Structure formats: structure tokens, C-alpha cells
């Protein structure tokens, strides 16, 4: 029975480890593909205001605790009217978005900033919901990653002499 439990635990660990590995080449290829798709959508255009993002998901990967949590979503207004972002709301207090307050002209780029509180450790997946005047509102963007805790520094131990 112990052998079966041990083998099944090793199997699950092996599957998790293999599926969690992602090569930088694959990530770069996916980014290039998403940028090409965004350019095609911009060229196509829509009636009224529109939004095309280079990426709708940002993967922080594995980062250290208290690392820089600032990232950016880049969008282009692929419509023929100005795009107005009325609100950007994080799914919790640990995810703080920023957005342009002025209208985004047709064909113009804009940036939605998002800052994740990297003092919190562990795996995370959070969303930013945009409310706009585009037909595809609300628009949900995703951030995800894994924040590893900093190593704990050991305090020097004071040795006391015992008097007899």
C-alpha cells in the first residue's frame, strides 16, 4: 500500500513539474503571434470605438517577494471613434490599475498600468475589469504569477556559559 501511495505521489509530482515548465522560446513565439493578431485587428477596424490588446494576459512568471509588480497592457483603438475608458477595477486590493482619463483617438495606442502587491507570496491570478464606451465592455484582463518568499535570515545564536 505504501508503494502505491509513493508511486502515485511521484507520478503527480512528475506531471506537475513537466507541465509547469515553459520555454522562453515558446513565450516569445506566443507574444509575436499576439502582436501580429493585434496588428491585423487594427487594420481591419470596427465601427465606433474599439479595443485591441497586444496581450490580454500578463504572466509575471516566478518572481521574488517585494519585486517590482508594475506591468502594462498596451491597447490600440481600432475603431473610427474615440475610445473612452470610464473605469478600471482590480479584482482585489492587491491589484491596482491605472488608465488614461482622456479619450483615445482612432488608431492611437494607450497603456493600462497594473501594479500587483508582490509582498504577498504564493501563486496568484487576478483580473482588471475595464468599463468603456466600446461595444465589448466590460473587458477583463488577467495577471498571474508566483511570488516566492525571500529566504529567512537566521539570527546569530548567543551562547551562554553555565556556571557551576
XYZ file of C-alpha atoms in Angstrom:
164
model
C 0.000 0.000 0.000
C 2.863 2.363 0.857
C 4.476 1.659 -2.512
C 1.261 2.506 -4.363
C 0.898 5.793 -2.469
C 4.554 6.652 -3.088
C 4.304 5.841 -6.806
C 1.104 7.846 -7.235
C 2.646 10.836 -5.414
C 5.729 10.670 -7.643
C 3.531 10.410 -10.727
C 1.505 13.511 -9.772
C 4.680 15.435 -8.920
C 6.247 14.430 -12.253
C 3.193 15.508 -14.253
C 3.021 18.840 -12.391
C 6.719 19.514 -12.907
C 6.649 18.689 -16.623
C 3.505 20.723 -17.328
C 4.777 23.735 -15.348
C 7.913 24.043 -17.484
C 7.621 26.595 -20.281
C 10.492 27.529 -22.523
C 11.345 31.173 -23.195
C 11.194 30.440 -26.950
C 7.566 29.359 -26.664
C 6.687 32.518 -24.719
C 8.443 34.739 -27.289
C 6.613 32.984 -30.134
C 3.244 33.474 -28.423
C 3.982 37.194 -27.878
C 4.946 37.609 -31.547
C 1.738 35.844 -32.635
C -0.427 38.023 -30.384
C 1.222 41.204 -31.713
C 0.584 40.055 -35.290
C -3.057 39.322 -34.438
C -3.391 42.769 -32.852
C -1.960 44.447 -35.974
C -4.424 42.544 -38.197
C -7.358 43.547 -35.987
C -6.263 47.195 -36.038
C -6.000 47.116 -39.818
C -9.479 45.567 -40.042
C -11.097 48.238 -37.836
C -14.571 48.440 -36.309
C -17.495 50.832 -36.412
C -17.389 53.074 -33.325
C -14.684 52.819 -30.647
C -12.757 49.547 -30.331
C -10.002 47.914 -28.298
C -7.305 45.514 -29.426
C -4.718 44.455 -26.841
C -1.211 43.156 -27.556
C -1.877 40.699 -24.692
C -4.962 40.231 -22.529
C -2.996 38.153 -20.011
C 0.277 39.082 -18.362
C 2.258 36.247 -16.809
C 4.693 37.544 -14.199
C 6.280 34.099 -14.067
C 8.113 33.319 -10.840
C 9.275 36.480 -9.086
C 10.769 37.256 -5.703
C 8.806 38.738 -2.849
C 8.815 42.570 -2.915
C 9.951 42.609 -6.580
C 8.611 45.250 -8.967
C 4.946 44.392 -9.521
C 4.308 47.051 -12.185
C 3.246 45.822 -15.642
C 1.449 47.322 -18.669
C -1.303 46.247 -21.032
C -0.945 48.029 -24.394
C -4.048 48.630 -26.475
C -4.920 50.288 -29.767
C -8.252 51.903 -30.599
C -9.114 50.011 -33.788
C -12.393 51.857 -34.203
C -13.350 55.007 -36.062
C -14.463 56.955 -32.951
C -12.621 57.935 -29.750
C -12.383 55.255 -27.057
C -13.209 56.377 -23.529
C -12.164 54.272 -20.550
C -14.541 55.181 -17.744
C -13.219 52.825 -15.076
C -10.610 50.155 -14.375
C -11.215 47.953 -11.345
C -8.871 45.342 -9.846
C -10.368 42.116 -8.506
C -8.910 42.868 -5.066
C -6.921 45.497 -3.185
C -3.646 43.825 -4.162
C -4.194 44.695 -7.849
C -4.202 48.414 -8.609
C -4.856 49.528 -12.209
C -4.222 52.932 -13.817
C -5.734 54.115 -17.077
C -5.802 57.200 -19.338
C -8.530 59.675 -18.417
C -8.579 61.388 -21.830
C -10.236 59.855 -24.928
C -8.052 57.608 -27.079
C -8.218 58.663 -30.738
C -8.857 56.124 -33.518
C -5.602 54.322 -34.325
C -3.883 55.624 -31.175
C -2.144 53.465 -28.562
C -2.777 53.621 -24.830
C -1.469 51.870 -21.740
C -3.375 50.288 -18.873
C -0.950 50.033 -15.957
C -1.378 47.391 -13.280
C 0.564 47.001 -10.054
C 0.393 43.767 -8.087
C 1.389 43.754 -4.412
C 4.376 41.405 -4.525
C 4.725 41.464 -0.753
C 2.075 38.728 -0.792
C 3.620 35.338 -1.538
C 2.249 32.394 -3.467
C 0.528 31.721 -6.764
C -1.905 34.395 -7.902
C -4.385 35.039 -10.690
C -6.169 38.400 -10.615
C -8.251 40.409 -13.056
C -8.680 44.023 -14.109
C -12.127 44.906 -15.458
C -12.380 47.859 -17.867
C -15.591 49.780 -18.410
C -15.503 51.667 -21.731
C -17.725 53.076 -24.445
C -16.714 50.213 -26.797
C -19.247 47.530 -27.678
C -17.161 44.834 -25.990
C -17.480 46.258 -22.486
C -16.720 45.226 -19.809
C -13.312 43.934 -20.892
C -11.484 41.626 -18.472
C -7.688 41.478 -18.426
C -5.738 38.914 -16.390
C -2.469 38.885 -14.468
C -0.931 35.772 -12.987
C 2.289 34.534 -11.474
C 4.024 33.081 -8.459
C 5.683 35.197 -5.780
C 8.414 33.304 -3.932
C 9.192 34.365 -0.360
C 12.603 35.797 0.391
C 14.877 33.459 2.345
C 14.681 33.976 6.089
C 17.933 35.252 7.539
C 18.997 33.350 10.605
C 19.757 35.410 13.676
C 23.058 34.611 15.395
C 22.532 32.428 18.441
C 24.028 33.710 21.672
C 25.630 31.001 23.735
C 25.548 31.470 27.481
C 28.054 29.865 29.706
C 26.683 27.788 32.518
C 28.386 28.456 35.852
C 28.638 25.550 38.184
